[in-house]
Amino acid sequence: MSTQAIILAAVIVGVVGIIIGIILGIAGEKFKVEVDPNEEAILGVLPGNNCGGCGYAGCSGLAAAIAKGEAEIGACPVGGAPVAEKIGAIMGVEAGDAVRMTAYVKCAGTCEKAGNDYNYIGEQSCSMVKFISNGGPKSCNHGCLGFGECVEACPFDAIHIVDGIAVVDKENCKACSKCIKACPQNLIELIPYDSKYAVQCSSKDMGKIVMKACQVGCIGCRMCTKVCEFDAITVENNIAHIDQTKCTGCGACAEKCPKKIIIKQVV
């Protein structure tokens, strides 16, 4: 091939490259998606865990929703009040008082306190065990199965299996709700971090059945409701539940409970 042919080929390739570059530049300008500067600023202050606890696929999804006014500025459970305050400054609104939440496991049926119907050897999975005979080896069909799917789901190392049941580390918990979604027993709920008392049971069985299955299960006797002066505790489906917005922390319900299953929360 002659030198002249090589130069011609190089020129052609160069011209084609320039033309393609111009076309791409024009297309980029024409079809580019405008990004709200508030959205970028909000994304910059979000923690970046992408845990999904806010209900969106990740931090970018939440940032876009807040910028559009479709989500509350305090919607990030991981960032809490400090992040909400920064987002409020970006959006030009008051952050308000964000209530810190924490996961709470409604089961006190440890190895010593809860009975077993049989010894189980097999797949160490709560979801799998739930479908075997009697919903697992524990006599209480509503209690913690203790195989730790909630532990695996937690991205913050805030929940562990201790003596056969899941226990939450309040200081590490970011209230992302992943453990709640992972638990096939629906044992975990979010309660305010500074809650005074909470019922550590979720059995809906009648009292006679509960007493056979667990030493500390709620028997639905309603003694707690009779002594509460603030209408903060109710019994539905044989299980007591405390309305944390009404509870004053007087402790009367815990003192009267015959099973001592209303537990004082350490703050």
mmCIF file of C-alpha atoms in Angstrom:
data_model
loop_
_atom_site.group_PDB
_atom_site.id
_atom_site.type_symbol
_atom_site.label_atom_id
_atom_site.label_comp_id
_atom_site.label_asym_id
_atom_site.label_seq_id
_atom_site.Cartn_x
_atom_site.Cartn_y
_atom_site.Cartn_z
ATOM 1 C CA MET A 1 0.000 0.000 0.000
ATOM 2 C CA SER A 2 1.354 3.413 -0.975
ATOM 3 C CA THR A 3 1.956 6.236 1.495
ATOM 4 C CA GLN A 4 -0.717 8.303 -0.250
ATOM 5 C CA ALA A 5 -3.339 5.574 0.319
ATOM 6 C CA ILE A 6 -2.445 5.338 4.017
ATOM 7 C CA ILE A 7 -2.772 9.098 4.477
ATOM 8 C CA LEU A 8 -6.118 9.083 2.652
ATOM 9 C CA ALA A 9 -7.439 6.286 4.861
ATOM 10 C CA ALA A 10 -6.326 8.130 8.008
ATOM 11 C CA VAL A 11 -8.016 11.327 6.834
ATOM 12 C CA ILE A 12 -11.262 9.464 6.106
ATOM 13 C CA VAL A 13 -11.243 7.784 9.543
ATOM 14 C CA GLY A 14 -10.533 11.118 11.196
ATOM 15 C CA VAL A 15 -13.347 12.898 9.361
ATOM 16 C CA VAL A 16 -15.791 10.082 10.190
ATOM 17 C CA GLY A 17 -14.756 10.300 13.859
ATOM 18 C CA ILE A 18 -15.325 14.046 13.914
ATOM 19 C CA ILE A 19 -18.754 13.663 12.307
ATOM 20 C CA ILE A 20 -19.772 10.957 14.801
ATOM 21 C CA GLY A 21 -18.535 13.108 17.686
ATOM 22 C CA ILE A 22 -20.574 16.068 16.493
ATOM 23 C CA ILE A 23 -23.679 13.896 16.105
ATOM 24 C CA LEU A 24 -23.255 12.431 19.612
ATOM 25 C CA GLY A 25 -22.720 15.887 21.086
ATOM 26 C CA ILE A 26 -25.881 17.223 19.488
ATOM 27 C CA ALA A 27 -27.866 14.151 20.592
ATOM 28 C CA GLY A 28 -26.524 14.454 24.129
ATOM 29 C CA GLU A 29 -27.647 18.055 24.378
ATOM 30 C CA LYS A 30 -31.030 17.332 22.837
ATOM 31 C CA PHE A 31 -31.901 14.259 24.900
ATOM 32 C CA LYS A 32 -30.099 14.984 28.163
ATOM 33 C CA VAL A 33 -32.168 14.652 31.355
ATOM 34 C CA GLU A 34 -32.155 17.748 33.509
ATOM 35 C CA VAL A 35 -31.266 16.919 37.132
ATOM 36 C CA ASP A 36 -32.805 18.990 39.891
ATOM 37 C CA PRO A 37 -29.917 20.620 41.806
ATOM 38 C CA ASN A 38 -31.848 19.979 45.033
ATOM 39 C CA GLU A 39 -31.912 16.275 44.193
ATOM 40 C CA GLU A 40 -28.144 16.204 43.802
ATOM 41 C CA ALA A 41 -27.661 18.163 47.016
ATOM 42 C CA ILE A 42 -29.992 15.848 48.941
ATOM 43 C CA LEU A 43 -28.230 12.762 47.582
ATOM 44 C CA GLY A 44 -24.985 14.275 48.826
ATOM 45 C CA VAL A 45 -26.189 14.384 52.453
ATOM 46 C CA LEU A 46 -27.962 10.999 52.515
ATOM 47 C CA PRO A 47 -25.846 8.253 54.166
ATOM 48 C CA GLY A 48 -25.553 6.144 51.004
ATOM 49 C CA ASN A 49 -26.466 2.813 52.621
ATOM 50 C CA ASN A 50 -29.114 2.072 49.993
ATOM 51 C CA CYS A 51 -30.863 -0.081 52.590
ATOM 52 C CA GLY A 52 -34.387 0.493 51.292
ATOM 53 C CA GLY A 53 -35.710 1.317 54.754
ATOM 54 C CA CYS A 54 -37.284 4.493 53.375
ATOM 55 C CA GLY A 55 -39.444 2.506 50.963
ATOM 56 C CA TYR A 56 -37.417 3.441 47.883
ATOM 57 C CA ALA A 57 -34.928 1.303 45.970
ATOM 58 C CA GLY A 58 -31.972 3.350 47.210
ATOM 59 C CA CYS A 59 -30.756 6.769 48.282
ATOM 60 C CA SER A 60 -31.012 8.163 44.748
ATOM 61 C CA GLY A 61 -34.675 7.186 44.580
ATOM 62 C CA LEU A 62 -35.395 8.849 47.906
ATOM 63 C CA ALA A 63 -33.470 11.986 46.933
ATOM 64 C CA ALA A 64 -35.556 12.323 43.777
ATOM 65 C CA ALA A 65 -38.794 11.797 45.703
ATOM 66 C CA ILE A 66 -37.914 14.395 48.342
ATOM 67 C CA ALA A 67 -36.898 16.925 45.689
ATOM 68 C CA LYS A 68 -40.287 16.429 43.988
ATOM 69 C CA GLY A 69 -42.162 16.727 47.276
ATOM 70 C CA GLU A 70 -43.281 13.100 47.142
ATOM 71 C CA ALA A 71 -41.461 12.032 50.332
ATOM 72 C CA GLU A 72 -40.928 13.585 53.745
ATOM 73 C CA ILE A 73 -37.571 15.212 54.409
ATOM 74 C CA GLY A 74 -37.174 12.923 57.404
ATOM 75 C CA ALA A 75 -37.897 9.738 55.438
ATOM 76 C CA CYS A 76 -34.373 8.336 55.846
ATOM 77 C CA PRO A 77 -34.388 6.061 58.937
ATOM 78 C CA VAL A 78 -30.607 5.677 58.892
ATOM 79 C CA GLY A 79 -29.758 9.369 58.781
ATOM 80 C CA GLY A 80 -32.360 10.311 61.370
ATOM 81 C CA ALA A 81 -32.756 13.848 62.667
ATOM 82 C CA PRO A 82 -29.279 15.150 61.660
ATOM 83 C CA VAL A 83 -29.810 14.236 57.990
ATOM 84 C CA ALA A 84 -33.401 15.494 58.065
ATOM 85 C CA GLU A 85 -32.145 18.855 59.304
ATOM 86 C CA LYS A 86 -29.641 19.115 56.439
ATOM 87 C CA ILE A 87 -32.271 18.160 53.879
ATOM 88 C CA GLY A 88 -34.646 20.700 55.413
ATOM 89 C CA ALA A 89 -32.023 23.392 54.890
ATOM 90 C CA ILE A 90 -31.676 22.377 51.224
ATOM 91 C CA MET A 91 -35.432 22.391 50.669
ATOM 92 C CA GLY A 92 -35.995 25.525 52.750
ATOM 93 C CA VAL A 93 -38.385 23.899 55.237
ATOM 94 C CA GLU A 94 -38.314 23.007 58.896
ATOM 95 C CA ALA A 95 -37.231 19.454 59.644
ATOM 96 C CA GLY A 96 -39.510 19.093 62.657
ATOM 97 C CA ASP A 97 -38.978 16.652 65.496
ATOM 98 C CA ALA A 98 -37.995 13.263 64.083
ATOM 99 C CA VAL A 99 -38.651 10.349 66.420
ATOM 100 C CA ARG A 100 -35.810 7.864 66.564
ATOM 101 C CA MET A 101 -37.117 4.339 66.099
ATOM 102 C CA THR A 102 -35.629 0.939 66.819
ATOM 103 C CA ALA A 103 -36.557 -2.644 65.992
ATOM 104 C CA TYR A 104 -38.099 -4.688 68.788
ATOM 105 C CA VAL A 105 -38.441 -8.482 68.923
ATOM 106 C CA LYS A 106 -41.720 -9.568 70.518
ATOM 107 C CA CYS A 107 -40.510 -12.858 71.960
ATOM 108 C CA ALA A 108 -38.870 -13.796 75.260
ATOM 109 C CA GLY A 109 -38.982 -17.543 74.652
ATOM 110 C CA THR A 110 -35.336 -18.402 75.267
ATOM 111 C CA CYS A 111 -34.069 -21.975 75.348
ATOM 112 C CA GLU A 112 -34.822 -22.206 79.083
ATOM 113 C CA LYS A 113 -38.263 -20.579 78.992
ATOM 114 C CA ALA A 114 -39.848 -21.976 75.834
ATOM 115 C CA GLY A 115 -40.682 -25.639 75.384
ATOM 116 C CA ASN A 116 -39.795 -27.870 72.419
ATOM 117 C CA ASP A 117 -41.952 -30.541 70.844
ATOM 118 C CA TYR A 118 -39.024 -32.365 69.230
ATOM 119 C CA ASN A 119 -35.353 -32.067 68.347
ATOM 120 C CA TYR A 120 -34.778 -30.561 64.930
ATOM 121 C CA ILE A 121 -31.870 -31.409 62.651
ATOM 122 C CA GLY A 122 -31.947 -29.870 59.216
ATOM 123 C CA GLU A 123 -31.854 -26.636 57.222
ATOM 124 C CA GLN A 124 -31.009 -23.725 59.517
ATOM 125 C CA SER A 125 -33.594 -21.394 58.026
ATOM 126 C CA CYS A 126 -36.594 -19.792 59.717
ATOM 127 C CA SER A 127 -38.565 -19.755 56.463
ATOM 128 C CA MET A 128 -37.919 -23.455 55.850
ATOM 129 C CA VAL A 129 -38.564 -24.570 59.428
ATOM 130 C CA LYS A 130 -41.880 -22.717 59.496
ATOM 131 C CA PHE A 131 -43.292 -25.211 56.996
ATOM 132 C CA ILE A 132 -42.353 -28.402 58.818
ATOM 133 C CA SER A 133 -44.414 -30.174 61.485
ATOM 134 C CA ASN A 134 -46.141 -27.748 63.917
ATOM 135 C CA GLY A 135 -44.305 -24.815 62.367
ATOM 136 C CA GLY A 136 -40.978 -25.786 63.910
ATOM 137 C CA PRO A 137 -39.689 -27.527 67.021
ATOM 138 C CA LYS A 138 -40.775 -24.808 69.503
ATOM 139 C CA SER A 139 -43.996 -25.507 71.355
ATOM 140 C CA CYS A 140 -45.075 -21.911 70.749
ATOM 141 C CA ASN A 141 -45.980 -21.573 67.099
ATOM 142 C CA HIS A 142 -45.756 -17.781 67.293
ATOM 143 C CA GLY A 143 -42.279 -17.431 68.817
ATOM 144 C CA CYS A 144 -38.809 -16.759 67.469
ATOM 145 C CA LEU A 145 -37.432 -19.763 65.596
ATOM 146 C CA GLY A 146 -33.877 -18.655 66.278
ATOM 147 C CA PHE A 147 -32.179 -19.450 62.970
ATOM 148 C CA GLY A 148 -31.209 -15.862 62.244
ATOM 149 C CA GLU A 149 -32.679 -14.785 58.921
ATOM 150 C CA CYS A 150 -33.109 -11.374 60.552
ATOM 151 C CA VAL A 151 -29.404 -11.383 61.436
ATOM 152 C CA GLU A 152 -28.438 -12.044 57.822
ATOM 153 C CA ALA A 153 -30.778 -9.301 56.601
ATOM 154 C CA CYS A 154 -29.435 -6.579 58.915
ATOM 155 C CA PRO A 155 -26.773 -4.434 57.218
ATOM 156 C CA PHE A 156 -25.785 -2.753 60.492
ATOM 157 C CA ASP A 157 -24.903 -5.744 62.721
ATOM 158 C CA ALA A 158 -27.721 -4.664 65.046
ATOM 159 C CA ILE A 159 -29.450 -8.001 65.685
ATOM 160 C CA HIS A 160 -28.077 -11.317 66.945
ATOM 161 C CA ILE A 161 -29.355 -14.675 68.176
ATOM 162 C CA VAL A 162 -28.856 -14.927 71.933
ATOM 163 C CA ASP A 163 -30.013 -18.006 73.847
ATOM 164 C CA GLY A 164 -32.288 -19.072 71.010
ATOM 165 C CA ILE A 165 -34.027 -15.777 70.237
ATOM 166 C CA ALA A 166 -33.233 -12.625 68.267
ATOM 167 C CA VAL A 167 -32.050 -9.651 70.305
ATOM 168 C CA VAL A 168 -31.702 -6.093 68.950
ATOM 169 C CA ASP A 169 -28.790 -3.793 69.757
ATOM 170 C CA LYS A 170 -30.639 -0.455 69.979
ATOM 171 C CA GLU A 171 -27.491 1.588 69.528
ATOM 172 C CA ASN A 172 -26.616 -0.051 66.213
ATOM 173 C CA CYS A 173 -30.175 -0.296 64.891
ATOM 174 C CA LYS A 174 -31.065 2.227 62.166
ATOM 175 C CA ALA A 175 -34.725 1.199 61.857
ATOM 176 C CA CYS A 176 -34.289 0.206 58.202
ATOM 177 C CA SER A 177 -37.005 -2.497 58.632
ATOM 178 C CA LYS A 178 -35.026 -5.209 56.819
ATOM 179 C CA CYS A 179 -35.250 -7.548 59.809
ATOM 180 C CA ILE A 180 -39.016 -6.996 59.922
ATOM 181 C CA LYS A 181 -39.367 -8.085 56.310
ATOM 182 C CA ALA A 182 -37.054 -11.064 56.828
ATOM 183 C CA CYS A 183 -38.879 -12.542 59.852
ATOM 184 C CA PRO A 184 -41.458 -15.145 58.711
ATOM 185 C CA GLN A 185 -43.057 -15.057 62.168
ATOM 186 C CA ASN A 186 -43.823 -11.319 61.995
ATOM 187 C CA LEU A 187 -42.240 -10.920 65.419
ATOM 188 C CA ILE A 188 -40.388 -7.663 64.886
ATOM 189 C CA GLU A 189 -41.831 -4.163 64.922
ATOM 190 C CA LEU A 190 -40.504 -0.614 65.163
ATOM 191 C CA ILE A 191 -40.995 1.233 68.430
ATOM 192 C CA PRO A 192 -39.642 4.600 69.611
ATOM 193 C CA TYR A 193 -36.057 4.379 70.843
ATOM 194 C CA ASP A 194 -37.060 5.959 74.150
ATOM 195 C CA SER A 195 -40.048 3.670 74.815
ATOM 196 C CA LYS A 196 -40.464 2.973 78.520
ATOM 197 C CA TYR A 197 -42.125 -0.457 78.356
ATOM 198 C CA ALA A 198 -42.977 -3.026 75.670
ATOM 199 C CA VAL A 199 -44.676 -6.421 75.559
ATOM 200 C CA GLN A 200 -42.143 -9.110 74.652
ATOM 201 C CA CYS A 201 -44.567 -11.678 73.293
ATOM 202 C CA SER A 202 -46.683 -12.160 70.177
ATOM 203 C CA SER A 203 -48.599 -15.364 70.896
ATOM 204 C CA LYS A 204 -52.267 -15.209 69.970
ATOM 205 C CA ASP A 205 -53.121 -18.516 71.640
ATOM 206 C CA MET A 206 -55.419 -18.856 74.630
ATOM 207 C CA GLY A 207 -53.783 -18.591 78.035
ATOM 208 C CA LYS A 208 -53.965 -22.319 78.787
ATOM 209 C CA ILE A 209 -52.113 -23.156 75.576
ATOM 210 C CA VAL A 210 -49.532 -20.424 76.135
ATOM 211 C CA MET A 211 -48.689 -21.658 79.646
ATOM 212 C CA LYS A 212 -47.958 -25.130 78.300
ATOM 213 C CA ALA A 213 -45.674 -23.763 75.595
ATOM 214 C CA CYS A 214 -43.744 -20.994 77.366
ATOM 215 C CA GLN A 215 -43.054 -19.901 80.929
ATOM 216 C CA VAL A 216 -43.265 -16.202 80.112
ATOM 217 C CA GLY A 217 -45.871 -15.915 77.350
ATOM 218 C CA CYS A 218 -48.703 -13.386 77.543
ATOM 219 C CA ILE A 219 -51.912 -15.147 78.623
ATOM 220 C CA GLY A 220 -54.249 -12.265 77.735
ATOM 221 C CA CYS A 221 -55.522 -11.934 81.311
ATOM 222 C CA ARG A 222 -56.064 -8.153 80.948
ATOM 223 C CA MET A 223 -54.651 -7.410 84.402
ATOM 224 C CA CYS A 224 -52.421 -4.824 82.719
ATOM 225 C CA THR A 225 -55.364 -2.999 81.153
ATOM 226 C CA LYS A 226 -57.149 -2.770 84.494
ATOM 227 C CA VAL A 227 -54.313 -0.924 86.221
ATOM 228 C CA CYS A 228 -53.331 1.429 83.384
ATOM 229 C CA GLU A 229 -54.767 4.889 84.106
ATOM 230 C CA PHE A 230 -53.863 6.230 80.667
ATOM 231 C CA ASP A 231 -55.609 3.718 78.394
ATOM 232 C CA ALA A 232 -52.185 2.936 76.945
ATOM 233 C CA ILE A 233 -52.419 -0.841 76.875
ATOM 234 C CA THR A 234 -54.992 -3.044 75.216
ATOM 235 C CA VAL A 235 -55.490 -6.767 74.689
ATOM 236 C CA GLU A 236 -56.574 -8.011 71.268
ATOM 237 C CA ASN A 237 -56.414 -11.596 70.009
ATOM 238 C CA ASN A 238 -55.171 -12.694 73.457
ATOM 239 C CA ILE A 239 -52.045 -10.494 73.317
ATOM 240 C CA ALA A 240 -51.296 -7.209 75.089
ATOM 241 C CA HIS A 241 -49.973 -4.247 73.153
ATOM 242 C CA ILE A 242 -48.780 -0.856 74.393
ATOM 243 C CA ASP A 243 -49.652 2.386 72.614
ATOM 244 C CA GLN A 244 -46.323 4.193 72.978
ATOM 245 C CA THR A 245 -47.932 7.583 72.343
ATOM 246 C CA LYS A 246 -50.005 7.177 75.503
ATOM 247 C CA CYS A 247 -47.584 5.314 77.781
ATOM 248 C CA THR A 248 -46.132 7.482 80.555
ATOM 249 C CA GLY A 249 -43.751 4.845 81.863
ATOM 250 C CA CYS A 250 -45.431 4.512 85.251
ATOM 251 C CA GLY A 251 -44.734 0.769 85.267
ATOM 252 C CA ALA A 252 -48.075 -0.250 86.791
ATOM 253 C CA CYS A 253 -48.779 -2.731 83.976
ATOM 254 C CA ALA A 254 -45.377 -4.401 84.315
ATOM 255 C CA GLU A 255 -45.757 -4.707 88.062
ATOM 256 C CA LYS A 256 -49.211 -6.287 87.772
ATOM 257 C CA CYS A 257 -48.401 -8.667 84.880
ATOM 258 C CA PRO A 258 -48.407 -12.239 86.306
ATOM 259 C CA LYS A 259 -46.063 -13.508 83.565
ATOM 260 C CA LYS A 260 -43.655 -10.527 83.791
ATOM 261 C CA ILE A 261 -43.673 -10.206 80.034
ATOM 262 C CA ILE A 262 -44.065 -6.419 79.989
ATOM 263 C CA ILE A 263 -40.413 -5.410 79.899
ATOM 264 C CA LYS A 264 -38.862 -2.110 80.922
ATOM 265 C CA GLN A 265 -36.761 -0.734 78.068
ATOM 266 C CA VAL A 266 -33.263 0.528 78.913
ATOM 267 C CA VAL A 267 -32.558 3.908 77.297
#
